PDB file of C-alpha atoms in Angstrom:
ATOM      1  CA  MET P 870      -3.182  36.414  12.840  1.00 39.00           C
ATOM      2  CA  HIS P 871      -2.877  33.989   9.969  1.00 59.00           C
ATOM      3  CA  SER P 872       0.712  32.709   9.834  1.00 88.00           C
ATOM      4  CA  ARG P 873       2.857  33.659   6.878  1.00 92.00           C
ATOM      5  CA  TYR P 874       3.986  30.082   6.300  1.00 94.00           C
ATOM      6  CA  ARG P 875       0.359  28.973   5.953  1.00 93.00           C
ATOM      7  CA  ASP P 876      -0.211  31.613   3.267  1.00 93.00           C
ATOM      8  CA  ILE P 877       2.819  30.359   1.344  1.00 94.00           C
ATOM      9  CA  ALA P 878       1.705  26.721   1.738  1.00 93.00           C
ATOM     10  CA  ALA P 879      -1.752  27.598   0.405  1.00 93.00           C
ATOM     11  CA  ARG P 880      -0.283  29.378  -2.632  1.00 94.00           C
ATOM     12  CA  ILE P 881       2.055  26.471  -3.446  1.00 94.00           C
ATOM     13  CA  GLN P 882      -0.847  24.045  -3.034  1.00 92.00           C
ATOM     14  CA  GLN P 883      -2.941  26.101  -5.468  1.00 92.00           C
ATOM     15  CA  ARG P 884      -0.141  25.952  -8.033  1.00 92.00           C
ATOM     16  CA  ILE P 885       0.141  22.178  -7.619  1.00 90.00           C
ATOM     17  CA  GLU P 886      -3.607  21.706  -8.006  1.00 87.00           C
ATOM     18  CA  ALA P 887      -3.598  23.969 -11.054  1.00 88.00           C
ATOM     19  CA  GLY P 888      -1.078  21.653 -12.716  1.00 88.00           C
ATOM     20  CA  GLU P 889       1.926  23.962 -12.720  1.00 92.00           C
ATOM     21  CA  TRP P 890       3.903  21.143 -11.115  1.00 92.00           C
ATOM     22  CA  LYS P 891       2.793  17.661 -12.146  1.00 87.00           C
ATOM     23  CA  PRO P 892       3.002  14.604  -9.860  1.00 82.00           C
ATOM     24  CA  GLY P 893       6.620  13.516  -9.675  1.00 82.00           C
ATOM     25  CA  ALA P 894       7.957  16.971 -10.595  1.00 88.00           C
ATOM     26  CA  ARG P 895      10.529  18.715  -8.440  1.00 91.00           C
ATOM     27  CA  LEU P 896       9.671  22.015  -6.797  1.00 94.00           C
ATOM     28  CA  PRO P 897      12.186  24.875  -6.792  1.00 94.00           C
ATOM     29  CA  ARG P 898      14.772  24.928  -4.025  1.00 93.00           C
ATOM     30  CA  LEU P 899      13.832  26.473  -0.671  1.00 93.00           C
ATOM     31  CA  ASP P 900      16.103  29.441  -1.348  1.00 93.00           C
ATOM     32  CA  ASP P 901      14.426  30.067  -4.711  1.00 94.00           C
ATOM     33  CA  LEU P 902      10.953  29.810  -3.199  1.00 94.00           C
ATOM     34  CA  ALA P 903      11.993  32.169  -0.396  1.00 94.00           C
ATOM     35  CA  THR P 904      13.125  34.743  -2.951  1.00 94.00           C
ATOM     36  CA  GLU P 905       9.931  34.322  -4.988  1.00 94.00           C
ATOM     37  CA  TYR P 906       7.656  34.806  -1.976  1.00 94.00           C
ATOM     38  CA  GLY P 907       9.772  37.433  -0.212  1.00 93.00           C
ATOM     39  CA  ALA P 908      10.146  35.279   2.889  1.00 93.00           C
ATOM     40  CA  ASN P 909      13.020  33.748   4.765  1.00 93.00           C
ATOM     41  CA  ARG P 910      14.114  30.169   4.196  1.00 93.00           C
ATOM     42  CA  ASP P 911      12.792  28.905   7.533  1.00 93.00           C
ATOM     43  CA  THR P 912       9.296  30.227   6.804  1.00 94.00           C
ATOM     44  CA  VAL P 913       9.236  28.475   3.427  1.00 94.00           C
ATOM     45  CA  GLY P 914      10.585  25.332   5.104  1.00 92.00           C
ATOM     46  CA  ARG P 915       7.616  25.381   7.509  1.00 93.00           C
ATOM     47  CA  ALA P 916       5.262  25.782   4.530  1.00 93.00           C
ATOM     48  CA  ILE P 917       6.803  22.745   2.820  1.00 92.00           C
ATOM     49  CA  ALA P 918       6.596  20.746   6.073  1.00 89.00           C
ATOM     50  CA  LEU P 919       2.870  21.544   6.259  1.00 89.00           C
ATOM     51  CA  LEU P 920       2.333  20.458   2.642  1.00 90.00           C
ATOM     52  CA  GLU P 921       4.272  17.269   3.354  1.00 85.00           C
ATOM     53  CA  THR P 922       2.071  16.483   6.362  1.00 81.00           C
ATOM     54  CA  GLU P 923      -1.011  16.977   4.186  1.00 80.00           C
ATOM     55  CA  GLY P 924       0.387  14.656   1.515  1.00 78.00           C
ATOM     56  CA  PHE P 925       1.035  17.137  -1.298  1.00 87.00           C
ATOM     57  CA  VAL P 926       4.824  16.857  -1.430  1.00 88.00           C
ATOM     58  CA  TRP P 927       7.659  14.584  -0.407  1.00 84.00           C
ATOM     59  CA  ALA P 928      10.843  16.256   0.825  1.00 85.00           C
ATOM     60  CA  VAL P 929      14.085  14.336   1.282  1.00 79.00           C
ATOM     61  CA  GLN P 930      17.438  15.790   2.240  1.00 75.00           C
ATOM     62  CA  GLY P 931      19.677  15.768  -0.817  1.00 77.00           C
ATOM     63  CA  ARG P 932      16.856  14.799  -3.221  1.00 79.00           C
ATOM     64  CA  GLY P 933      14.747  17.938  -3.167  1.00 89.00           C
ATOM     65  CA  ILE P 934      10.981  18.384  -2.933  1.00 91.00           C
ATOM     66  CA  SER P 935       8.720  16.291  -5.188  1.00 88.00           C
ATOM     67  CA  VAL P 936       4.992  16.535  -5.855  1.00 89.00           C
ATOM     68  CA  ARG P 937       3.218  13.402  -4.645  1.00 83.00           C
ATOM     69  CA  TYR P 938       0.786  11.303  -6.633  1.00 72.00           C
ATOM     70  CA  GLY P 939      -1.588  10.408  -3.827  1.00 61.00           C
ATOM     71  CA  THR P 940      -3.419  13.719  -3.593  1.00 58.00           C
ATOM     72  CA  MET P 941      -3.504  14.285  -7.338  1.00 52.00           C
ATOM     73  CA  ARG P 942      -5.646  11.360  -8.464  1.00 51.00           C
ATOM     74  CA  PRO P 943      -8.763   9.501  -7.335  1.00 53.00           C
ATOM     75  CA  ARG P 944      -8.201   6.860  -4.719  1.00 59.00           C
ATOM     76  CA  ARG P 945      -8.158   3.335  -6.062  1.00 65.00           C
ATOM     77  CA  PRO P 946     -10.933   1.086  -4.752  1.00 68.00           C
ATOM     78  CA  ARG P 947      -9.660  -2.276  -3.537  1.00 73.00           C
ATOM     79  CA  GLY P 948     -12.116  -5.153  -3.806  1.00 74.00           C
ATOM     80  CA  ASN P 949     -11.973  -8.753  -2.607  1.00 80.00           C
ATOM     81  CA  LEU P 950     -11.920 -10.814  -5.816  1.00 82.00           C
ATOM     82  CA  VAL P 951      -9.036 -13.243  -6.424  1.00 85.00           C
ATOM     83  CA  LYS P 952      -8.524 -14.020 -10.116  1.00 82.00           C
ATOM     84  CA  ARG P 953      -6.367 -16.462 -12.009  1.00 82.00           C
ATOM     85  CA  ASN P 954      -3.384 -14.658 -13.481  1.00 75.00           C
ATOM     86  CA  ALA P 955      -3.933 -14.112 -17.195  1.00 68.00           C
ATOM     87  CA  GLN P 956      -0.209 -13.700 -17.951  1.00 66.00           C
ATOM     88  CA  ALA P 957       1.196 -16.598 -15.951  1.00 67.00           C
ATOM     89  CA  LEU P 958       0.262 -19.419 -13.618  1.00 75.00           C
ATOM     90  CA  GLY P 959      -0.928 -18.290 -10.211  1.00 79.00           C
ATOM     91  CA  TYR P 960      -3.307 -15.602  -9.015  1.00 82.00           C
ATOM     92  CA  SER P 961      -3.923 -11.869  -9.179  1.00 78.00           C
ATOM     93  CA  PHE P 962      -5.003 -10.410  -5.860  1.00 81.00           C
ATOM     94  CA  PRO P 963      -6.911  -7.176  -5.256  1.00 77.00           C
ATOM     95  CA  SER P 964      -4.303  -4.478  -5.697  1.00 63.00           C
ATOM     96  CA  ALA P 965      -6.398  -1.569  -6.961  1.00 50.00           C
ATOM     97  CA  SER P 966      -4.504  -1.682 -10.233  1.00 48.00           C
ATOM     98  CA  GLY P 967      -7.483  -1.392 -12.579  1.00 54.00           C
ATOM     99  CA  ALA P 968      -6.420  -1.796 -16.200  1.00 61.00           C
ATOM    100  CA  GLU P 969      -3.091  -0.014 -15.747  1.00 67.00           C
ATOM    101  CA  LYS P 970       0.203  -1.708 -16.413  1.00 75.00           C
ATOM    102  CA  TRP P 971       2.184  -2.189 -13.229  1.00 79.00           C
ATOM    103  CA  VAL P 972       5.944  -2.587 -13.010  1.00 85.00           C
ATOM    104  CA  ARG P 973       8.504  -3.516 -10.413  1.00 89.00           C
ATOM    105  CA  HIS P 974      10.311  -0.654  -8.687  1.00 90.00           C
ATOM    106  CA  GLY P 975      13.794  -1.639  -7.577  1.00 90.00           C
ATOM    107  CA  GLU P 976      15.063  -5.168  -7.084  1.00 91.00           C
ATOM    108  CA  ALA P 977      12.776  -8.125  -6.379  1.00 92.00           C
ATOM    109  CA  VAL P 978      14.183 -10.491  -3.763  1.00 92.00           C
ATOM    110  CA  SER P 979      13.531 -14.142  -2.968  1.00 92.00           C
ATOM    111  CA  ALA P 980      15.814 -15.526  -0.270  1.00 94.00           C
ATOM    112  CA  PRO P 981      15.748 -16.983   3.253  1.00 96.00           C
ATOM    113  CA  ALA P 982      15.428 -14.454   6.093  1.00 97.00           C
ATOM    114  CA  PRO P 983      14.515 -14.558   9.806  1.00 98.00           C
ATOM    115  CA  LEU P 984      10.857 -13.747  10.471  1.00 98.00           C
ATOM    116  CA  ASP P 985      11.259 -11.375  13.418  1.00 96.00           C
ATOM    117  CA  ASP P 986       7.708  -9.987  13.507  1.00 96.00           C
ATOM    118  CA  PRO P 987       5.830 -12.004  16.198  1.00 96.00           C
ATOM    119  CA  ARG P 988       2.429 -11.224  14.649  1.00 97.00           C
ATOM    120  CA  LEU P 989       3.403 -12.483  11.200  1.00 98.00           C
ATOM    121  CA  ALA P 990       5.209 -15.469  12.703  1.00 98.00           C
ATOM    122  CA  ARG P 991       2.039 -16.443  14.575  1.00 97.00           C
ATOM    123  CA  LEU P 992      -0.032 -16.189  11.389  1.00 98.00           C
ATOM    124  CA  LEU P 993       2.502 -18.381   9.575  1.00 98.00           C
ATOM    125  CA  GLY P 994       2.559 -20.903  12.422  1.00 97.00           C
ATOM    126  CA  VAL P 995       6.278 -20.580  13.224  1.00 98.00           C
ATOM    127  CA  ALA P 996       8.280 -19.252  16.152  1.00 97.00           C
ATOM    128  CA  PRO P 997       9.619 -15.682  15.885  1.00 96.00           C
ATOM    129  CA  GLU P 998      13.131 -15.485  14.377  1.00 97.00           C
ATOM    130  CA  THR P 999      12.563 -18.686  12.379  1.00 97.00           C
ATOM    131  CA  GLU P1000      14.389 -18.483   9.049  1.00 97.00           C
ATOM    132  CA  VAL P1001      11.877 -18.827   6.230  1.00 97.00           C
ATOM    133  CA  LEU P1002      11.759 -18.060   2.520  1.00 96.00           C
ATOM    134  CA  ARG P1003      10.909 -14.379   1.950  1.00 96.00           C
ATOM    135  CA  ARG P1004       9.795 -12.711  -1.292  1.00 95.00           C
ATOM    136  CA  VAL P1005       9.982  -8.888  -1.507  1.00 95.00           C
ATOM    137  CA  ARG P1006       8.525  -6.756  -4.324  1.00 93.00           C
ATOM    138  CA  VAL P1007       7.810  -3.031  -4.664  1.00 94.00           C
ATOM    139  CA  THR P1008       5.291  -2.409  -7.449  1.00 90.00           C
ATOM    140  CA  GLY P1009       3.049   0.248  -8.959  1.00 86.00           C
ATOM    141  CA  PRO P1010       1.949   1.919 -12.205  1.00 80.00           C
ATOM    142  CA  ALA P1011       4.800   2.450 -14.639  1.00 77.00           C
ATOM    143  CA  SER P1012       4.411   6.236 -14.719  1.00 74.00           C
ATOM    144  CA  GLU P1013       4.070   6.800 -10.975  1.00 78.00           C
ATOM    145  CA  ALA P1014       5.891   6.487  -7.712  1.00 80.00           C
ATOM    146  CA  PRO P1015       5.793   3.030  -6.069  1.00 89.00           C
ATOM    147  CA  PHE P1016       2.286   2.082  -4.966  1.00 88.00           C
ATOM    148  CA  GLN P1017       2.842  -0.861  -2.632  1.00 92.00           C
ATOM    149  CA  ILE P1018       5.422  -2.977  -0.854  1.00 96.00           C
ATOM    150  CA  ALA P1019       4.625  -6.696  -0.827  1.00 94.00           C
ATOM    151  CA  VAL P1020       6.554  -9.088   1.419  1.00 96.00           C
ATOM    152  CA  SER P1021       5.591 -12.786   1.324  1.00 96.00           C
ATOM    153  CA  TRP P1022       6.762 -15.318   3.893  1.00 98.00           C
ATOM    154  CA  ILE P1023       6.574 -18.977   2.836  1.00 97.00           C
ATOM    155  CA  ALA P1024       5.963 -21.693   5.428  1.00 98.00           C
ATOM    156  CA  PRO P1025       9.023 -23.979   5.769  1.00 97.00           C
ATOM    157  CA  ARG P1026       6.920 -27.077   5.080  1.00 96.00           C
ATOM    158  CA  VAL P1027       6.139 -25.866   1.524  1.00 97.00           C
ATOM    159  CA  ALA P1028       9.280 -23.821   0.767  1.00 96.00           C
ATOM    160  CA  GLY P1029      10.783 -26.680  -1.231  1.00 94.00           C
ATOM    161  CA  ALA P1030       7.959 -26.399  -3.757  1.00 94.00           C
ATOM    162  CA  VAL P1031       8.852 -22.799  -4.628  1.00 92.00           C
ATOM    163  CA  THR P1032      12.619 -22.756  -4.269  1.00 85.00           C
ATOM    164  CA  GLY P1033      14.110 -21.255  -7.409  1.00 83.00           C
ATOM    165  CA  VAL P1034      10.898 -19.531  -8.555  1.00 85.00           C
ATOM    166  CA  SER P1035      11.583 -16.043  -9.919  1.00 82.00           C
ATOM    167  CA  ALA P1036      10.975 -13.143  -7.549  1.00 79.00           C
ATOM    168  CA  GLU P1037       9.496 -11.048 -10.367  1.00 75.00           C
ATOM    169  CA  PRO P1038       5.974  -9.762  -9.587  1.00 61.00           C
ATOM    170  CA  ALA P1039       4.465 -11.435 -12.664  1.00 60.00           C
ATOM    171  CA  ALA P1040       5.833 -14.815 -11.623  1.00 59.00           C
ATOM    172  CA  GLY P1041       2.770 -15.798  -9.595  1.00 70.00           C
ATOM    173  CA  ASP P1042       3.337 -19.481 -10.105  1.00 82.00           C
ATOM    174  CA  TRP P1043       4.797 -19.860  -6.605  1.00 90.00           C
ATOM    175  CA  LEU P1044       1.223 -20.149  -5.305  1.00 92.00           C
ATOM    176  CA  TYR P1045       0.373 -22.513  -8.156  1.00 90.00           C
ATOM    177  CA  ARG P1046       3.325 -24.693  -7.144  1.00 92.00           C
ATOM    178  CA  ILE P1047       2.229 -24.783  -3.510  1.00 95.00           C
ATOM    179  CA  GLU P1048      -1.224 -25.914  -4.585  1.00 94.00           C
ATOM    180  CA  ARG P1049       0.245 -28.514  -6.938  1.00 93.00           C
ATOM    181  CA  ALA P1050       2.298 -29.818  -4.000  1.00 95.00           C
ATOM    182  CA  GLY P1051      -0.908 -30.990  -2.330  1.00 96.00           C
ATOM    183  CA  HIS P1052      -2.498 -27.861  -0.837  1.00 97.00           C
ATOM    184  CA  TRP P1053      -5.210 -26.955  -3.362  1.00 95.00           C
ATOM    185  CA  PRO P1054      -7.321 -24.917  -2.964  1.00 95.00           C
ATOM    186  CA  ILE P1055      -5.566 -22.293  -0.858  1.00 96.00           C
ATOM    187  CA  SER P1056      -8.013 -20.021   0.977  1.00 96.00           C
ATOM    188  CA  TRP P1057      -7.113 -16.506   2.082  1.00 96.00           C
ATOM    189  CA  THR P1058      -8.053 -14.125   4.876  1.00 95.00           C
ATOM    190  CA  GLU P1059      -6.945 -10.494   5.044  1.00 94.00           C
ATOM    191  CA  PHE P1060      -6.332  -8.321   8.095  1.00 95.00           C
ATOM    192  CA  HIS P1061      -6.362  -4.542   7.532  1.00 93.00           C
ATOM    193  CA  ARG P1062      -5.046  -1.842   9.822  1.00 94.00           C
ATOM    194  CA  ALA P1063      -3.608   1.672   9.645  1.00 94.00           C
ATOM    195  CA  ARG P1064      -0.193   2.431  11.113  1.00 96.00           C
ATOM    196  CA  MET P1065       2.774   4.724  10.672  1.00 95.00           C
ATOM    197  CA  PRO P1066       5.480   3.649   8.203  1.00 95.00           C
ATOM    198  CA  SER P1067       9.009   2.723   9.123  1.00 96.00           C
ATOM    199  CA  LEU P1068      11.790   4.893   7.718  1.00 93.00           C
ATOM    200  CA  GLU P1069      12.569   2.195   5.144  1.00 95.00           C
ATOM    201  CA  GLU P1070       8.924   1.876   4.087  1.00 96.00           C
ATOM    202  CA  ALA P1071       8.540   5.647   3.732  1.00 92.00           C
ATOM    203  CA  ASP P1072      11.658   5.779   1.576  1.00 90.00           C
ATOM    204  CA  LEU P1073      10.498   2.927  -0.681  1.00 93.00           C
ATOM    205  CA  LEU P1074       7.019   4.446  -1.131  1.00 91.00           C
ATOM    206  CA  GLN P1075       8.385   7.994  -1.434  1.00 86.00           C
ATOM    207  CA  ILE P1076       6.141   9.363   1.288  1.00 86.00           C
ATOM    208  CA  PRO P1077       6.757  11.425   4.436  1.00 83.00           C
ATOM    209  CA  VAL P1078       7.125   9.419   7.639  1.00 86.00           C
ATOM    210  CA  SER P1079       4.196  11.450   9.011  1.00 83.00           C
ATOM    211  CA  LEU P1080       1.751   9.900   6.502  1.00 86.00           C
ATOM    212  CA  PRO P1081      -0.003   6.728   7.755  1.00 91.00           C
ATOM    213  CA  VAL P1082       0.046   3.596   5.634  1.00 93.00           C
ATOM    214  CA  LEU P1083      -2.559   0.892   5.101  1.00 93.00           C
ATOM    215  CA  GLU P1084      -1.157  -2.488   6.107  1.00 96.00           C
ATOM    216  CA  ILE P1085      -2.904  -5.513   4.620  1.00 94.00           C
ATOM    217  CA  VAL P1086      -1.766  -8.912   5.864  1.00 97.00           C
ATOM    218  CA  ARG P1087      -2.966 -11.879   3.815  1.00 96.00           C
ATOM    219  CA  GLN P1088      -2.870 -15.356   5.359  1.00 98.00           C
ATOM    220  CA  GLY P1089      -3.045 -18.326   2.990  1.00 97.00           C
ATOM    221  CA  LEU P1090      -4.295 -21.642   4.372  1.00 98.00           C
ATOM    222  CA  SER P1091      -3.844 -25.069   2.821  1.00 98.00           C
ATOM    223  CA  GLY P1092      -6.955 -26.606   1.296  1.00 97.00           C
ATOM    224  CA  THR P1093      -5.790 -29.986   2.590  1.00 97.00           C
ATOM    225  CA  ASP P1094      -5.125 -29.451   6.296  1.00 97.00           C
ATOM    226  CA  GLY P1095      -6.200 -25.829   6.902  1.00 97.00           C
ATOM    227  CA  LYS P1096      -2.750 -24.837   8.164  1.00 98.00           C
ATOM    228  CA  PRO P1097      -0.795 -21.748   6.961  1.00 98.00           C
ATOM    229  CA  VAL P1098       1.297 -22.018   3.818  1.00 98.00           C
ATOM    230  CA  GLU P1099       2.076 -18.318   3.272  1.00 98.00           C
ATOM    231  CA  VAL P1100       1.620 -14.868   4.779  1.00 98.00           C
ATOM    232  CA  THR P1101       1.933 -11.714   2.667  1.00 97.00           C
ATOM    233  CA  GLU P1102       2.155  -8.177   4.010  1.00 97.00           C
ATOM    234  CA  TYR P1103       1.160  -5.284   1.731  1.00 95.00           C
ATOM    235  CA  VAL P1104       2.045  -1.717   2.730  1.00 97.00           C
ATOM    236  CA  ILE P1105       0.311   1.107   0.805  1.00 92.00           C
ATOM    237  CA  ALA P1106       0.288   4.877   1.341  1.00 89.00           C
ATOM    238  CA  SER P1107      -3.061   5.589   2.987  1.00 86.00           C
ATOM    239  CA  ASP P1108      -4.029   8.402   0.627  1.00 81.00           C
ATOM    240  CA  ARG P1109      -3.726   6.221  -2.483  1.00 81.00           C
ATOM    241  CA  VAL P1110      -6.250   3.470  -1.784  1.00 80.00           C
ATOM    242  CA  GLU P1111      -9.634   2.865  -0.230  1.00 75.00           C
ATOM    243  CA  THR P1112     -11.253  -0.429   0.643  1.00 76.00           C
ATOM    244  CA  VAL P1113     -14.828  -1.111  -0.455  1.00 73.00           C
ATOM    245  CA  HIS P1114     -17.112  -3.496   1.431  1.00 76.00           C
ATOM    246  CA  VAL P1115     -20.677  -4.389   0.490  1.00 79.00           C
ATOM    247  CA  LEU P1116     -22.563  -4.984   3.748  1.00 86.00           C
ATOM    248  CA  GLN P1117     -24.876  -7.990   3.984  1.00 87.00           C
ATOM    249  CA  ARG P1118     -28.056  -8.252   6.035  1.00 90.00           C
ATOM    250  CA  ALA P1119     -28.144 -10.996   8.661  1.00 91.00           C
ATOM    251  CA  GLY P1120     -30.969 -13.515   8.555  1.00 88.00           C
ATOM    252  CA  ASP P1121     -32.970 -11.652  11.202  1.00 86.00           C
ATOM    253  CA  ALA P1122     -32.781  -8.437   9.167  1.00 88.00           C
ATOM    254  CA  VAL P1123     -33.952  -9.781   5.808  1.00 87.00           C
ATOM    255  CA  GLU P1124     -37.696  -9.642   6.351  1.00 87.00           C
ATOM    256  CA  SER P1125     -39.467  -6.291   6.205  1.00 85.00           C
ATOM    257  CA  TRP P1126     -40.521  -4.690   9.480  1.00 85.00           C
ATOM    258  CA  PRO P1127     -44.008  -5.689  10.674  1.00 84.00           C
ATOM    259  CA  GLU P1128     -46.647  -3.006  10.424  1.00 84.00           C
ATOM    260  CA  ARG P1129     -47.295  -1.131  13.658  1.00 84.00           C
ATOM    261  CA  GLU P1130     -50.249   0.937  14.653  1.00 80.00           C
ATOM    262  CA  GLY P1131     -49.628   4.520  13.712  1.00 75.00           C
ATOM    263  CA  ASP P1132     -47.135   3.787  10.928  1.00 72.00           C
ATOM    264  CA  ALA P1133     -47.683   5.917   7.833  1.00 65.00           C
ATOM    265  CA  SER P1134     -49.184   4.033   4.925  1.00 56.00           C
TER     266      SER P1134
END
């Protein structure tokens, strides 16, 4: 028999998709929904939990139930082109922002902190727990929930070049300053993987902890000695972005296949 909570979840989903509740809007309280659907509170709670798992809503104790943005808009393709920042010195990296205006959500931070992630420490060329300069920004479209968390770790050997640079997202001149300090041109490599978010990441992105995130780690190498100068970790809700890769043929796959006996003309 089809479970009652699934019926309620399907009906709430239909109302969301029909636009009755826009992305960012709060749903009625569980008690009100229970009265509306003639069900008990626990049954409606299971329906909301199912919708949260599927990415339609975000439920937080004390904050209520909000409609998510991820399922209500096309995914944003993320390319691989690095551009010079048109608003300031520095660079704009692929962030799937299109032509939309992005803003900072919450406080931007630039301060020393211990790098306790062994993987990131290895990419930066330092020992785990080394104190390095860290830049933290949470950004996204002005009218939406936060899109991504960006945490940059600056190699100690170049930190002096960027000390005092604003932590604001638009202040991309920290990379410009590193290059001006003798490391032009920086080259970058990205490492992509899917994982589950931490509680803090889920809270910042306004997503359920059950929704995977896309983690993109960018390693910047000095153009002078090829050693790391920065590592940046981006964390994005997995249902809000897709990566696009154009596949290239290898040299042995460029020529057309030779004709074989029996091939159709």
